[in-house]
Amino acid sequence: MSRISGCVSFGSRPNLDEVLNSMMARFAGGHQENFVGSHRAFGWKGIASGGGVVEFDSLCIAIDGRILNCKELAQNFEDTRSDLHLIAQLHRRYGFETMLQMLEGDYAIAIYDENDQALFLGRDRFGVKPLYYTLMDNDYLVFCSQPSSILNVQAVDRSININFAARFIGLHYRTFDNSPEESPYARVKQLPASHMLAFRRDSTPKVAPYWALEEQDEWEGSAEDLSEHYRDLLMKSVGKRVALTGNSAFTLSGGLDSSSVLCCASEVEGQKQTAFSSVYADPTYDERNEIKDVVDERVDRWVPVELGDDID
């Protein structure tokens, strides 16, 4: 796990290093790296496989997450020391929006361009990695992987977003987050999945989508061909992620989603996997029977975590 945070100020600046460290203090453990400049401060905390932060030429770049197609993209560049250096060169050659459209992965990216005096934020297509921000003043913006960390910054409005709180309390967990630009706090915004933000001197932050699902032509092949097509997409998607993970483990429930991902990983690696499952003493909610077939066929170490009847 990793997290990023940062701040940009074009006016009478606060102590950017102090602002950055106040947000980073909320992150648990791991290695921390900070880069502080005249108008910006970027930080990253986590494990090496989860991103990082770097200064390159006139750019400062922070990434939380992983880029899955770096090898393919790196073929057209000389400096391939890291994913971060590749991101810098892609941004320079194609611009931030086109660069995001080229990337495959699960990530949140922040780039400050000293030449243009501009901050760019981007979030992966499905919002796997979170990213929040707040405009403190017309020329002062802070961003972070966690909204609660932004509250550590002095003078941030801590008011609750009443609409978000009501949805969280009253709706099913699958549907309460149906305003993707909001957070639990009224003045803290969430960057939606597949969106980017641009913040330049003398202008307000501009948020726009860089990708969206598009209508496709009707499928004209057989159901078997369609099934094989979906299976191939799943195998490739899971395979790319497993390839970048040194020691995989999976959460497993009785549903189709977790079972499919685990089985794909087992097929890709040619071996059984490690899995963790929540099971219940109350048979009303217990799924251990639905899990059993996948455990028998595809799991070599299963760790059931049983929840008893003493829980309300």
PDB file of C-alpha atoms in Angstrom:
ATOM      1  CA  MET A   1       0.000   0.000   0.000  1.00  0.00           C
ATOM      2  CA  SER A   2       1.162   3.534  -0.701  1.00  0.00           C
ATOM      3  CA  ARG A   3      -0.174   7.064  -0.471  1.00  0.00           C
ATOM      4  CA  ILE A   4       0.665  10.440  -2.028  1.00  0.00           C
ATOM      5  CA  SER A   5       0.031  14.009  -0.936  1.00  0.00           C
ATOM      6  CA  GLY A   6       1.073  17.461  -2.002  1.00  0.00           C
ATOM      7  CA  CYS A   7       0.363  21.162  -2.121  1.00  0.00           C
ATOM      8  CA  VAL A   8       0.843  23.948  -4.648  1.00  0.00           C
ATOM      9  CA  SER A   9       0.769  27.675  -3.879  1.00  0.00           C
ATOM     10  CA  PHE A  10       1.289  30.469  -6.389  1.00  0.00           C
ATOM     11  CA  GLY A  11       0.790  33.355  -3.931  1.00  0.00           C
ATOM     12  CA  SER A  12       1.963  34.219  -0.439  1.00  0.00           C
ATOM     13  CA  ARG A  13       2.994  30.741   0.467  1.00  0.00           C
ATOM     14  CA  PRO A  14       2.479  28.862   3.716  1.00  0.00           C
ATOM     15  CA  ASN A  15       5.305  26.640   4.912  1.00  0.00           C
ATOM     16  CA  LEU A  16       4.847  23.981   2.201  1.00  0.00           C
ATOM     17  CA  ASP A  17       7.085  21.463   3.941  1.00  0.00           C
ATOM     18  CA  GLU A  18       5.034  21.795   7.129  1.00  0.00           C
ATOM     19  CA  VAL A  19       1.752  21.435   5.211  1.00  0.00           C
ATOM     20  CA  LEU A  20       3.030  18.320   3.441  1.00  0.00           C
ATOM     21  CA  ASN A  21       4.281  16.645   6.613  1.00  0.00           C
ATOM     22  CA  SER A  22       1.019  17.351   8.425  1.00  0.00           C
ATOM     23  CA  MET A  23      -0.790  15.279   5.775  1.00  0.00           C
ATOM     24  CA  MET A  24       1.860  12.568   5.576  1.00  0.00           C
ATOM     25  CA  ALA A  25       1.722  12.083   9.358  1.00  0.00           C
ATOM     26  CA  ARG A  26      -1.683  10.383   8.974  1.00  0.00           C
ATOM     27  CA  PHE A  27      -0.263   7.643   6.729  1.00  0.00           C
ATOM     28  CA  ALA A  28       0.756   4.382   8.350  1.00  0.00           C
ATOM     29  CA  GLY A  29       4.332   3.054   8.253  1.00  0.00           C
ATOM     30  CA  GLY A  30       6.476   2.524   5.201  1.00  0.00           C
ATOM     31  CA  HIS A  31       9.247   4.496   3.550  1.00  0.00           C
ATOM     32  CA  GLN A  32       8.651   8.242   3.055  1.00  0.00           C
ATOM     33  CA  GLU A  33      10.040  10.565   0.385  1.00  0.00           C
ATOM     34  CA  ASN A  34       9.467  14.347   0.172  1.00  0.00           C
ATOM     35  CA  PHE A  35      10.380  16.865  -2.527  1.00  0.00           C
ATOM     36  CA  VAL A  36       9.834  20.531  -1.688  1.00  0.00           C
ATOM     37  CA  GLY A  37      10.296  23.386  -4.173  1.00  0.00           C
ATOM     38  CA  SER A  38       9.454  27.064  -4.436  1.00  0.00           C
ATOM     39  CA  HIS A  39       5.778  26.591  -5.357  1.00  0.00           C
ATOM     40  CA  ARG A  40       5.101  22.939  -4.557  1.00  0.00           C
ATOM     41  CA  ALA A  41       5.711  20.114  -2.116  1.00  0.00           C
ATOM     42  CA  PHE A  42       5.107  16.463  -3.054  1.00  0.00           C
ATOM     43  CA  GLY A  43       5.314  13.408  -0.816  1.00  0.00           C
ATOM     44  CA  TRP A  44       4.939   9.646  -1.077  1.00  0.00           C
ATOM     45  CA  LYS A  45       4.824   6.960   1.600  1.00  0.00           C
ATOM     46  CA  GLY A  46       4.586   3.214   1.134  1.00  0.00           C
ATOM     47  CA  ILE A  47       6.345   0.223  -0.406  1.00  0.00           C
ATOM     48  CA  ALA A  48       8.554   0.345  -3.492  1.00  0.00           C
ATOM     49  CA  SER A  49       6.107  -1.508  -5.736  1.00  0.00           C
ATOM     50  CA  GLY A  50       3.376   1.022  -5.003  1.00  0.00           C
ATOM     51  CA  GLY A  51       4.724   4.082  -6.808  1.00  0.00           C
ATOM     52  CA  GLY A  52       7.022   6.872  -5.634  1.00  0.00           C
ATOM     53  CA  VAL A  53       8.019  10.499  -6.103  1.00  0.00           C
ATOM     54  CA  VAL A  54      10.808  12.014  -8.208  1.00  0.00           C
ATOM     55  CA  GLU A  55      12.130  15.296  -9.607  1.00  0.00           C
ATOM     56  CA  PHE A  56      13.016  15.147 -13.297  1.00  0.00           C
ATOM     57  CA  ASP A  57      14.051  18.169 -15.348  1.00  0.00           C
ATOM     58  CA  SER A  58      11.464  20.843 -14.396  1.00  0.00           C
ATOM     59  CA  LEU A  59       8.872  18.287 -13.308  1.00  0.00           C
ATOM     60  CA  CYS A  60       7.954  16.858  -9.920  1.00  0.00           C
ATOM     61  CA  ILE A  61       5.961  13.620 -10.151  1.00  0.00           C
ATOM     62  CA  ALA A  62       4.222  11.445  -7.559  1.00  0.00           C
ATOM     63  CA  ILE A  63       2.420   8.169  -8.250  1.00  0.00           C
ATOM     64  CA  ASP A  64       0.352   5.974  -5.979  1.00  0.00           C
ATOM     65  CA  GLY A  65      -0.103   2.623  -7.700  1.00  0.00           C
ATOM     66  CA  ARG A  66       1.244   0.793 -10.719  1.00  0.00           C
ATOM     67  CA  ILE A  67       1.446   1.319 -14.466  1.00  0.00           C
ATOM     68  CA  LEU A  68       0.933  -2.020 -16.219  1.00  0.00           C
ATOM     69  CA  ASN A  69       2.105  -1.232 -19.762  1.00  0.00           C
ATOM     70  CA  CYS A  70       5.365   0.572 -19.032  1.00  0.00           C
ATOM     71  CA  LYS A  71       7.481  -1.933 -20.967  1.00  0.00           C
ATOM     72  CA  GLU A  72       5.500  -1.348 -24.139  1.00  0.00           C
ATOM     73  CA  LEU A  73       5.528   2.438 -23.739  1.00  0.00           C
ATOM     74  CA  ALA A  74       9.230   2.561 -22.822  1.00  0.00           C
ATOM     75  CA  GLN A  75      10.315   1.214 -26.223  1.00  0.00           C
ATOM     76  CA  ASN A  76      10.197   4.736 -27.687  1.00  0.00           C
ATOM     77  CA  PHE A  77      12.271   6.414 -24.942  1.00  0.00           C
ATOM     78  CA  GLU A  78      15.894   6.328 -23.833  1.00  0.00           C
ATOM     79  CA  ASP A  79      15.526   7.016 -20.099  1.00  0.00           C
ATOM     80  CA  THR A  80      13.755   3.990 -18.624  1.00  0.00           C
ATOM     81  CA  ARG A  81      15.193   4.085 -15.097  1.00  0.00           C
ATOM     82  CA  SER A  82      11.738   3.882 -13.559  1.00  0.00           C
ATOM     83  CA  ASP A  83       8.022   4.235 -14.263  1.00  0.00           C
ATOM     84  CA  LEU A  84       8.266   7.786 -12.907  1.00  0.00           C
ATOM     85  CA  HIS A  85      10.904   8.820 -15.447  1.00  0.00           C
ATOM     86  CA  LEU A  86       8.830   7.281 -18.222  1.00  0.00           C
ATOM     87  CA  ILE A  87       5.776   9.250 -17.031  1.00  0.00           C
ATOM     88  CA  ALA A  88       7.834  12.448 -17.179  1.00  0.00           C
ATOM     89  CA  GLN A  89       8.849  11.816 -20.785  1.00  0.00           C
ATOM     90  CA  LEU A  90       5.316  10.845 -21.833  1.00  0.00           C
ATOM     91  CA  HIS A  91       3.977  14.055 -20.292  1.00  0.00           C
ATOM     92  CA  ARG A  92       6.602  16.138 -22.073  1.00  0.00           C
ATOM     93  CA  ARG A  93       5.983  14.533 -25.463  1.00  0.00           C
ATOM     94  CA  TYR A  94       2.206  14.095 -25.507  1.00  0.00           C
ATOM     95  CA  GLY A  95       0.751  16.288 -22.767  1.00  0.00           C
ATOM     96  CA  PHE A  96      -0.999  15.137 -19.601  1.00  0.00           C
ATOM     97  CA  GLU A  97      -4.385  14.173 -21.063  1.00  0.00           C
ATOM     98  CA  THR A  98      -3.016  12.094 -23.943  1.00  0.00           C
ATOM     99  CA  MET A  99      -0.537  10.470 -21.569  1.00  0.00           C
ATOM    100  CA  LEU A 100      -3.375   9.330 -19.289  1.00  0.00           C
ATOM    101  CA  GLN A 101      -5.222   7.878 -22.269  1.00  0.00           C
ATOM    102  CA  MET A 102      -2.141   5.787 -23.069  1.00  0.00           C
ATOM    103  CA  LEU A 103      -1.679   4.341 -19.587  1.00  0.00           C
ATOM    104  CA  GLU A 104      -2.992   1.026 -18.288  1.00  0.00           C
ATOM    105  CA  GLY A 105      -3.013   0.505 -14.560  1.00  0.00           C
ATOM    106  CA  ASP A 106      -4.333   1.297 -11.109  1.00  0.00           C
ATOM    107  CA  TYR A 107      -2.953   4.683 -10.125  1.00  0.00           C
ATOM    108  CA  ALA A 108      -3.286   8.238  -8.900  1.00  0.00           C
ATOM    109  CA  ILE A 109      -0.775  10.631 -10.500  1.00  0.00           C
ATOM    110  CA  ALA A 110       0.302  14.168  -9.628  1.00  0.00           C
ATOM    111  CA  ILE A 111       2.641  16.255 -11.803  1.00  0.00           C
ATOM    112  CA  TYR A 112       3.861  19.794 -11.181  1.00  0.00           C
ATOM    113  CA  ASP A 113       5.398  21.462 -14.234  1.00  0.00           C
ATOM    114  CA  GLU A 114       7.681  24.327 -13.193  1.00  0.00           C
ATOM    115  CA  ASN A 115       7.975  25.643 -16.746  1.00  0.00           C
ATOM    116  CA  ASP A 116       4.211  26.041 -17.137  1.00  0.00           C
ATOM    117  CA  GLN A 117       3.579  26.653 -13.418  1.00  0.00           C
ATOM    118  CA  ALA A 118       0.794  24.104 -13.545  1.00  0.00           C
ATOM    119  CA  LEU A 119      -0.403  21.197 -11.392  1.00  0.00           C
ATOM    120  CA  PHE A 120      -1.980  18.131 -12.999  1.00  0.00           C
ATOM    121  CA  LEU A 121      -3.821  15.358 -11.156  1.00  0.00           C
ATOM    122  CA  GLY A 122      -5.096  12.137 -12.739  1.00  0.00           C
ATOM    123  CA  ARG A 123      -6.933   9.038 -11.537  1.00  0.00           C
ATOM    124  CA  ASP A 124      -7.162   5.621 -13.192  1.00  0.00           C
ATOM    125  CA  ARG A 125     -10.141   4.648 -15.330  1.00  0.00           C
ATOM    126  CA  PHE A 126     -12.034   2.752 -12.632  1.00  0.00           C
ATOM    127  CA  GLY A 127     -10.921   4.700  -9.568  1.00  0.00           C
ATOM    128  CA  VAL A 128      -8.946   1.897  -7.926  1.00  0.00           C
ATOM    129  CA  LYS A 129      -6.633   4.466  -6.320  1.00  0.00           C
ATOM    130  CA  PRO A 130      -8.290   7.343  -4.418  1.00  0.00           C
ATOM    131  CA  LEU A 131      -7.435  11.030  -4.772  1.00  0.00           C
ATOM    132  CA  TYR A 132      -8.915  14.050  -2.955  1.00  0.00           C
ATOM    133  CA  TYR A 133      -8.215  17.778  -3.024  1.00  0.00           C
ATOM    134  CA  THR A 134      -9.344  21.125  -1.680  1.00  0.00           C
ATOM    135  CA  LEU A 135      -8.804  24.668  -2.884  1.00  0.00           C
ATOM    136  CA  MET A 136      -7.595  26.546   0.172  1.00  0.00           C
ATOM    137  CA  ASP A 137      -7.443  29.881  -1.605  1.00  0.00           C
ATOM    138  CA  ASN A 138      -7.573  31.030  -5.211  1.00  0.00           C
ATOM    139  CA  ASP A 139      -3.867  30.230  -5.604  1.00  0.00           C
ATOM    140  CA  TYR A 140      -3.377  27.467  -3.025  1.00  0.00           C
ATOM    141  CA  LEU A 141      -4.456  23.809  -3.486  1.00  0.00           C
ATOM    142  CA  VAL A 142      -3.708  20.662  -1.485  1.00  0.00           C
ATOM    143  CA  PHE A 143      -4.292  17.045  -2.556  1.00  0.00           C
ATOM    144  CA  CYS A 144      -4.014  13.677  -0.864  1.00  0.00           C
ATOM    145  CA  SER A 145      -4.903   9.996  -1.127  1.00  0.00           C
ATOM    146  CA  GLN A 146      -7.065  10.245   1.994  1.00  0.00           C
ATOM    147  CA  PRO A 147      -9.593  12.990   2.796  1.00  0.00           C
ATOM    148  CA  SER A 148      -8.933  12.702   6.533  1.00  0.00           C
ATOM    149  CA  SER A 149      -5.269  13.638   5.994  1.00  0.00           C
ATOM    150  CA  ILE A 150      -6.294  16.914   4.361  1.00  0.00           C
ATOM    151  CA  LEU A 151      -8.043  17.808   7.620  1.00  0.00           C
ATOM    152  CA  ASN A 152      -4.611  17.921   9.271  1.00  0.00           C
ATOM    153  CA  VAL A 153      -3.796  21.050   7.261  1.00  0.00           C
ATOM    154  CA  GLN A 154      -4.337  24.203   9.264  1.00  0.00           C
ATOM    155  CA  ALA A 155      -7.459  26.230   8.329  1.00  0.00           C
ATOM    156  CA  VAL A 156      -9.112  23.421   6.321  1.00  0.00           C
ATOM    157  CA  ASP A 157     -12.881  23.532   6.795  1.00  0.00           C
ATOM    158  CA  ARG A 158     -13.868  20.330   8.632  1.00  0.00           C
ATOM    159  CA  SER A 159     -17.617  20.632   7.996  1.00  0.00           C
ATOM    160  CA  ILE A 160     -19.393  17.358   7.225  1.00  0.00           C
ATOM    161  CA  ASN A 161     -20.971  16.843   3.807  1.00  0.00           C
ATOM    162  CA  ILE A 162     -24.530  16.226   5.033  1.00  0.00           C
ATOM    163  CA  ASN A 163     -25.733  14.718   1.741  1.00  0.00           C
ATOM    164  CA  PHE A 164     -22.831  12.254   1.635  1.00  0.00           C
ATOM    165  CA  ALA A 165     -23.385  11.303   5.280  1.00  0.00           C
ATOM    166  CA  ALA A 166     -27.099  10.706   4.691  1.00  0.00           C
ATOM    167  CA  ARG A 167     -26.405   8.433   1.702  1.00  0.00           C
ATOM    168  CA  PHE A 168     -23.757   6.544   3.661  1.00  0.00           C
ATOM    169  CA  ILE A 169     -26.193   5.906   6.519  1.00  0.00           C
ATOM    170  CA  GLY A 170     -29.292   5.184   4.451  1.00  0.00           C
ATOM    171  CA  LEU A 171     -28.157   3.366   1.309  1.00  0.00           C
ATOM    172  CA  HIS A 172     -26.564   0.024   0.483  1.00  0.00           C
ATOM    173  CA  TYR A 173     -22.768   0.073   0.408  1.00  0.00           C
ATOM    174  CA  ARG A 174     -22.804  -0.497  -3.357  1.00  0.00           C
ATOM    175  CA  THR A 175     -24.713   2.723  -4.035  1.00  0.00           C
ATOM    176  CA  PHE A 176     -23.919   5.344  -1.370  1.00  0.00           C
ATOM    177  CA  ASP A 177     -20.952   6.770  -3.306  1.00  0.00           C
ATOM    178  CA  ASN A 178     -23.066   7.838  -6.265  1.00  0.00           C
ATOM    179  CA  SER A 179     -21.717  11.410  -6.404  1.00  0.00           C
ATOM    180  CA  PRO A 180     -18.137  10.606  -7.430  1.00  0.00           C
ATOM    181  CA  GLU A 181     -16.893  14.201  -7.089  1.00  0.00           C
ATOM    182  CA  GLU A 182     -17.846  14.418  -3.379  1.00  0.00           C
ATOM    183  CA  SER A 183     -16.218  13.278  -0.122  1.00  0.00           C
ATOM    184  CA  PRO A 184     -17.478  12.964   3.485  1.00  0.00           C
ATOM    185  CA  TYR A 185     -16.337  16.583   4.017  1.00  0.00           C
ATOM    186  CA  ALA A 186     -18.099  19.568   2.484  1.00  0.00           C
ATOM    187  CA  ARG A 187     -14.991  21.425   1.275  1.00  0.00           C
ATOM    188  CA  VAL A 188     -12.922  18.381   0.251  1.00  0.00           C
ATOM    189  CA  LYS A 189     -13.538  17.174  -3.312  1.00  0.00           C
ATOM    190  CA  GLN A 190     -12.871  13.750  -4.805  1.00  0.00           C
ATOM    191  CA  LEU A 191     -11.327  13.471  -8.254  1.00  0.00           C
ATOM    192  CA  PRO A 192     -13.653  11.030 -10.052  1.00  0.00           C
ATOM    193  CA  ALA A 193     -12.375   7.936 -11.810  1.00  0.00           C
ATOM    194  CA  SER A 194     -11.113   8.543 -15.388  1.00  0.00           C
ATOM    195  CA  HIS A 195     -10.850  12.289 -14.728  1.00  0.00           C
ATOM    196  CA  MET A 196      -8.014  14.796 -14.628  1.00  0.00           C
ATOM    197  CA  LEU A 197      -7.526  18.153 -12.924  1.00  0.00           C
ATOM    198  CA  ALA A 198      -5.452  21.091 -14.188  1.00  0.00           C
ATOM    199  CA  PHE A 199      -4.577  24.005 -11.864  1.00  0.00           C
ATOM    200  CA  ARG A 200      -2.561  26.924 -13.223  1.00  0.00           C
ATOM    201  CA  ARG A 201      -1.511  30.294 -11.904  1.00  0.00           C
ATOM    202  CA  ASP A 202      -4.308  32.888 -12.181  1.00  0.00           C
ATOM    203  CA  SER A 203      -6.993  30.289 -12.957  1.00  0.00           C
ATOM    204  CA  THR A 204      -9.399  28.034 -11.071  1.00  0.00           C
ATOM    205  CA  PRO A 205      -8.942  24.235 -11.080  1.00  0.00           C
ATOM    206  CA  LYS A 206     -10.499  22.582 -14.131  1.00  0.00           C
ATOM    207  CA  VAL A 207     -11.758  18.989 -13.864  1.00  0.00           C
ATOM    208  CA  ALA A 208     -12.612  17.005 -16.983  1.00  0.00           C
ATOM    209  CA  PRO A 209     -12.883  13.352 -18.112  1.00  0.00           C
ATOM    210  CA  TYR A 210     -10.051  11.937 -20.222  1.00  0.00           C
ATOM    211  CA  TRP A 211     -11.796   8.597 -20.927  1.00  0.00           C
ATOM    212  CA  ALA A 212     -15.324   7.151 -20.976  1.00  0.00           C
ATOM    213  CA  LEU A 213     -17.035   3.929 -21.969  1.00  0.00           C
ATOM    214  CA  GLU A 214     -18.265   4.139 -25.540  1.00  0.00           C
ATOM    215  CA  GLU A 215     -21.165   2.475 -27.313  1.00  0.00           C
ATOM    216  CA  GLN A 216     -20.002  -0.537 -29.329  1.00  0.00           C
ATOM    217  CA  ASP A 217     -21.510  -2.242 -32.342  1.00  0.00           C
ATOM    218  CA  GLU A 218     -23.805  -5.172 -31.608  1.00  0.00           C
ATOM    219  CA  TRP A 219     -21.937  -8.465 -31.153  1.00  0.00           C
ATOM    220  CA  GLU A 220     -22.446 -10.610 -34.222  1.00  0.00           C
ATOM    221  CA  GLY A 221     -20.491 -13.686 -33.218  1.00  0.00           C
ATOM    222  CA  SER A 222     -21.661 -16.704 -31.249  1.00  0.00           C
ATOM    223  CA  ALA A 223     -22.209 -16.793 -27.494  1.00  0.00           C
ATOM    224  CA  GLU A 224     -19.233 -19.137 -27.243  1.00  0.00           C
ATOM    225  CA  ASP A 225     -16.982 -16.651 -29.042  1.00  0.00           C
ATOM    226  CA  LEU A 226     -18.172 -13.831 -26.771  1.00  0.00           C
ATOM    227  CA  SER A 227     -17.521 -15.953 -23.699  1.00  0.00           C
ATOM    228  CA  GLU A 228     -13.998 -16.721 -24.895  1.00  0.00           C
ATOM    229  CA  HIS A 229     -13.387 -13.029 -25.623  1.00  0.00           C
ATOM    230  CA  TYR A 230     -14.369 -12.026 -22.075  1.00  0.00           C
ATOM    231  CA  ARG A 231     -12.274 -14.841 -20.635  1.00  0.00           C
ATOM    232  CA  ASP A 232      -9.249 -13.657 -22.596  1.00  0.00           C
ATOM    233  CA  LEU A 233      -9.718 -10.074 -21.335  1.00  0.00           C
ATOM    234  CA  LEU A 234      -9.961 -11.277 -17.730  1.00  0.00           C
ATOM    235  CA  MET A 235      -6.873 -13.466 -18.039  1.00  0.00           C
ATOM    236  CA  LYS A 236      -4.807 -10.643 -19.531  1.00  0.00           C
ATOM    237  CA  SER A 237      -5.990  -8.117 -16.946  1.00  0.00           C
ATOM    238  CA  VAL A 238      -5.294 -10.366 -13.962  1.00  0.00           C
ATOM    239  CA  GLY A 239      -2.050 -11.624 -15.513  1.00  0.00           C
ATOM    240  CA  LYS A 240      -0.608  -8.111 -15.852  1.00  0.00           C
ATOM    241  CA  ARG A 241      -1.255  -7.403 -12.179  1.00  0.00           C
ATOM    242  CA  VAL A 242      -0.005 -10.739 -10.884  1.00  0.00           C
ATOM    243  CA  ALA A 243       3.211 -10.282 -12.872  1.00  0.00           C
ATOM    244  CA  LEU A 244       4.032  -7.171 -10.830  1.00  0.00           C
ATOM    245  CA  THR A 245       3.240  -8.760  -7.473  1.00  0.00           C
ATOM    246  CA  GLY A 246       5.893 -10.778  -5.694  1.00  0.00           C
ATOM    247  CA  ASN A 247       3.670 -12.663  -3.251  1.00  0.00           C
ATOM    248  CA  SER A 248      -0.015 -12.655  -4.174  1.00  0.00           C
ATOM    249  CA  ALA A 249      -2.937 -13.390  -1.868  1.00  0.00           C
ATOM    250  CA  PHE A 250      -6.648 -12.994  -2.538  1.00  0.00           C
ATOM    251  CA  THR A 251      -9.862 -12.299  -0.670  1.00  0.00           C
ATOM    252  CA  LEU A 252     -12.433 -14.927  -1.566  1.00  0.00           C
ATOM    253  CA  SER A 253     -16.200 -14.866  -1.062  1.00  0.00           C
ATOM    254  CA  GLY A 254     -18.987 -16.930  -2.553  1.00  0.00           C
ATOM    255  CA  GLY A 255     -19.506 -14.450  -5.363  1.00  0.00           C
ATOM    256  CA  LEU A 256     -18.423 -14.546  -8.992  1.00  0.00           C
ATOM    257  CA  ASP A 257     -16.030 -11.575  -8.872  1.00  0.00           C
ATOM    258  CA  SER A 258     -13.457 -12.784  -6.344  1.00  0.00           C
ATOM    259  CA  SER A 259     -13.699 -16.385  -7.584  1.00  0.00           C
ATOM    260  CA  SER A 260     -12.999 -15.337 -11.179  1.00  0.00           C
ATOM    261  CA  VAL A 261      -9.984 -13.224 -10.250  1.00  0.00           C
ATOM    262  CA  LEU A 262      -8.450 -15.950  -8.085  1.00  0.00           C
ATOM    263  CA  CYS A 263      -9.035 -18.658 -10.692  1.00  0.00           C
ATOM    264  CA  CYS A 264      -7.491 -16.496 -13.424  1.00  0.00           C
ATOM    265  CA  ALA A 265      -4.410 -15.923 -11.256  1.00  0.00           C
ATOM    266  CA  SER A 266      -4.112 -19.643 -10.605  1.00  0.00           C
ATOM    267  CA  GLU A 267      -4.361 -20.352 -14.331  1.00  0.00           C
ATOM    268  CA  VAL A 268      -1.809 -17.663 -15.249  1.00  0.00           C
ATOM    269  CA  GLU A 269       0.740 -18.787 -12.655  1.00  0.00           C
ATOM    270  CA  GLY A 270       0.085 -22.479 -13.076  1.00  0.00           C
ATOM    271  CA  GLN A 271      -0.287 -23.025  -9.342  1.00  0.00           C
ATOM    272  CA  LYS A 272      -2.766 -22.775  -6.500  1.00  0.00           C
ATOM    273  CA  GLN A 273      -3.099 -19.515  -4.539  1.00  0.00           C
ATOM    274  CA  THR A 274      -3.451 -18.185  -0.989  1.00  0.00           C
ATOM    275  CA  ALA A 275      -6.929 -16.917  -0.038  1.00  0.00           C
ATOM    276  CA  PHE A 276      -8.593 -15.216   2.930  1.00  0.00           C
ATOM    277  CA  SER A 277     -12.343 -15.371   3.585  1.00  0.00           C
ATOM    278  CA  SER A 278     -14.810 -13.966   6.105  1.00  0.00           C
ATOM    279  CA  VAL A 279     -17.129 -16.752   7.270  1.00  0.00           C
ATOM    280  CA  TYR A 280     -19.969 -16.605   9.783  1.00  0.00           C
ATOM    281  CA  ALA A 281     -21.241 -18.753  12.613  1.00  0.00           C
ATOM    282  CA  ASP A 282     -24.735 -17.659  11.564  1.00  0.00           C
ATOM    283  CA  PRO A 283     -25.605 -19.768   8.478  1.00  0.00           C
ATOM    284  CA  THR A 284     -27.853 -16.958   7.165  1.00  0.00           C
ATOM    285  CA  TYR A 285     -24.757 -15.045   6.033  1.00  0.00           C
ATOM    286  CA  ASP A 286     -22.157 -17.792   5.802  1.00  0.00           C
ATOM    287  CA  GLU A 287     -20.748 -18.639   2.349  1.00  0.00           C
ATOM    288  CA  ARG A 288     -18.208 -21.348   3.143  1.00  0.00           C
ATOM    289  CA  ASN A 289     -20.171 -23.913   1.115  1.00  0.00           C
ATOM    290  CA  GLU A 290     -20.195 -21.583  -1.916  1.00  0.00           C
ATOM    291  CA  ILE A 291     -16.439 -21.027  -1.480  1.00  0.00           C
ATOM    292  CA  LYS A 292     -15.580 -24.728  -1.136  1.00  0.00           C
ATOM    293  CA  ASP A 293     -15.300 -25.641  -4.825  1.00  0.00           C
ATOM    294  CA  VAL A 294     -12.793 -22.864  -5.545  1.00  0.00           C
ATOM    295  CA  VAL A 295     -10.831 -23.682  -2.372  1.00  0.00           C
ATOM    296  CA  ASP A 296     -10.618 -27.356  -3.370  1.00  0.00           C
ATOM    297  CA  GLU A 297      -9.524 -26.670  -6.939  1.00  0.00           C
ATOM    298  CA  ARG A 298      -7.477 -23.460  -6.825  1.00  0.00           C
ATOM    299  CA  VAL A 299      -6.300 -22.727  -3.247  1.00  0.00           C
ATOM    300  CA  ASP A 300      -3.356 -24.260  -1.409  1.00  0.00           C
ATOM    301  CA  ARG A 301      -3.673 -22.118   1.764  1.00  0.00           C
ATOM    302  CA  TRP A 302      -7.106 -20.976   2.862  1.00  0.00           C
ATOM    303  CA  VAL A 303      -7.454 -18.695   5.893  1.00  0.00           C
ATOM    304  CA  PRO A 304     -11.091 -18.454   7.080  1.00  0.00           C
ATOM    305  CA  VAL A 305     -11.785 -15.613   9.519  1.00  0.00           C
ATOM    306  CA  GLU A 306     -14.908 -16.577  11.447  1.00  0.00           C
ATOM    307  CA  LEU A 307     -17.280 -13.951  12.840  1.00  0.00           C
ATOM    308  CA  GLY A 308     -19.425 -15.195  15.716  1.00  0.00           C
ATOM    309  CA  ASP A 309     -23.011 -14.576  16.755  1.00  0.00           C
ATOM    310  CA  ASP A 310     -21.976 -11.971  19.335  1.00  0.00           C
ATOM    311  CA  ILE A 311     -21.780  -9.352  16.557  1.00  0.00           C
ATOM    312  CA  ASP A 312     -24.925  -7.258  16.037  1.00  0.00           C
TER     313      ASP A 312
END
